[in-house]
XYZ file of C-alpha atoms in Angstrom:
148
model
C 9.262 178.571 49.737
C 11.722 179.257 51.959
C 14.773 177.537 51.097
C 16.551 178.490 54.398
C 14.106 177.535 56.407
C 13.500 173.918 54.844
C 17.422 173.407 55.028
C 17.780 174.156 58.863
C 15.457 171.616 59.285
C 17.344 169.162 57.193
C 20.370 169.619 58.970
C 18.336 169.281 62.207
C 17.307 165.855 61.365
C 20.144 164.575 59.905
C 22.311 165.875 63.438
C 19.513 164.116 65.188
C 20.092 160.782 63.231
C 23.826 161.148 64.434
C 25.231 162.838 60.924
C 28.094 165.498 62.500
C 27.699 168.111 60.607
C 29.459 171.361 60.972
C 27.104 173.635 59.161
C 25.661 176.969 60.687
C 22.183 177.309 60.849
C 20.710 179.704 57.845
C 19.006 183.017 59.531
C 18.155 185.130 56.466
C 15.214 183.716 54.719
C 16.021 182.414 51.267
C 12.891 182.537 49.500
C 12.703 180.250 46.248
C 10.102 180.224 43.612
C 9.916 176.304 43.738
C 7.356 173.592 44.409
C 7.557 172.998 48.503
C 7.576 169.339 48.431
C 10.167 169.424 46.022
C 12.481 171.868 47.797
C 12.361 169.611 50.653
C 12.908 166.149 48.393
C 15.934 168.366 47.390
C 16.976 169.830 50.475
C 17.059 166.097 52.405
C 18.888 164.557 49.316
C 21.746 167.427 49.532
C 21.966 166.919 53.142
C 21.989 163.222 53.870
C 22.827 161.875 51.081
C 25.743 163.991 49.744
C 26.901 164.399 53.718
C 26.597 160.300 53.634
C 30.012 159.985 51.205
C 31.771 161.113 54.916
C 29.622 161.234 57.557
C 32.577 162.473 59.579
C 33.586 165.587 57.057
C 33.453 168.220 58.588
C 30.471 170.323 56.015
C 30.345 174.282 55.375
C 27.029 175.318 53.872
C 26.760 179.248 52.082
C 24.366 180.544 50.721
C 23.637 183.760 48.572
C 20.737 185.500 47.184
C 21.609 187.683 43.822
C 20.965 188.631 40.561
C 17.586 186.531 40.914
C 19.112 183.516 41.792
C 19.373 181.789 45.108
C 22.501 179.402 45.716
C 23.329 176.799 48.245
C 26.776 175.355 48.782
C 27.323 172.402 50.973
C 30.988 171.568 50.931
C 32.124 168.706 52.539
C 36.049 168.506 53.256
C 37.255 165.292 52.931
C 39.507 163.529 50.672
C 37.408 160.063 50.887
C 36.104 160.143 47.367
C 38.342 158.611 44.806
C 39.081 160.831 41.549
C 37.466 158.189 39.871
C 33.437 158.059 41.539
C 33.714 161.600 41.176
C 32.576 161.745 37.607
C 29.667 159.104 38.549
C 28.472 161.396 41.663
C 25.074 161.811 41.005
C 24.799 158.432 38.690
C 22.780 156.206 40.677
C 24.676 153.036 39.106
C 28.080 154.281 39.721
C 30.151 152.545 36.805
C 29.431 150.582 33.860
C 30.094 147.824 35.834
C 26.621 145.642 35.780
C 27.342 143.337 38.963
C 27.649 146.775 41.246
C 24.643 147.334 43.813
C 22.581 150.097 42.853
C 23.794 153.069 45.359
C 20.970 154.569 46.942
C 22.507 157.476 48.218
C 23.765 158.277 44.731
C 19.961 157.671 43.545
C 18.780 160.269 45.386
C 20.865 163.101 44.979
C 20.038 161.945 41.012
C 16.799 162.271 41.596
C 17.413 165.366 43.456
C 19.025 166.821 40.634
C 16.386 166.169 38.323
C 13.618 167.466 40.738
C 15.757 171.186 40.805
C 15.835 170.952 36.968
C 12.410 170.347 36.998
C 11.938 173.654 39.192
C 14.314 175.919 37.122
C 16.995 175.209 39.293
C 20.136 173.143 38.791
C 22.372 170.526 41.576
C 25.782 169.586 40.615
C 29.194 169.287 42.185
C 33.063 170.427 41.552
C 35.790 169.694 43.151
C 38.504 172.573 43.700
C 40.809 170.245 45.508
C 41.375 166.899 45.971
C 40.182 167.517 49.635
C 36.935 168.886 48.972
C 33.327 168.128 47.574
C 31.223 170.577 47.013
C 27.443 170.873 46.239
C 25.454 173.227 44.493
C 21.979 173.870 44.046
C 20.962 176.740 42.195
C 17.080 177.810 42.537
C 15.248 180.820 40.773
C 14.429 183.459 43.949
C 11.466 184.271 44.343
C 10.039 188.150 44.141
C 9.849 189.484 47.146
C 6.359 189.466 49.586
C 4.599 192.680 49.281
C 3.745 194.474 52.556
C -0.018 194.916 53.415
């Protein structure tokens, strides 16, 4: 699957759907050895739902193919996300607290997470700064197509 590919048209939608998003389009294929419905589950989660903590952030997205693996970042820049939700980022409940609405976003990037894990793959965050958020997803590469 082509990773690259499946997140230009993520970003496409989401900038449709009024998200701003300052993230350059990917031109090098970025070919994954993953499930294609999954990649794309994935791919929308990363997108709308990690861009949804600041839908104003300004958001960088790298990626890198090496050593076998294929890597995404999707850093968003904003200091809107207390030091405290940032260890329950991808808990879909948040806090222990029981009376707090389910967070959908939060759900889905969960979800997400468990779908790239499912794949070989892995989607966390850190956090070099208190300014920044940054996303990672972490997929095995697939070999490359063989010329007929």
């Amino acid at each position: 699957v082509d990773l690259g590919s499946v997140l230009n048209k993520a970003l496409g939608e989401a900038q449709r759907r009024g998200r701003k998003l300052n993230a350059p389009t990917l031109s090098e294929p970025l070919l994954v050895q993953a499930d294609a419905r999954h990649v794309e589950q994935i791919a929308r989660a990363l997108v709308t739902d990690a861009v949804a903590l600041d839908p104003q952030a300004p958001a960088r997205l790298n990626a890198t193919a090496e050593d076998g693996r294929v890597v995404v970042e999707l850093v968003l820049s904003t200091s809107r996300v207390a030091p405290d939700e940032l260890r329950n980022l991808l808990d879909p409940f948040g806090s222990d607290d029981a009376s707090r609405p389910l967070d959908e976003g939060r759900l889905r990037l969960a979800v997400a997470r468990g779908v790239a894990e499912a794949n070989g793959g892995h989607l966390r965050f850190h956090t070099n700064n208190p300014n920044e958020v940054a996303f990672v997803l972490d997929l095995q590469a697939a070999p490359a197509p063989v010329a007929s």
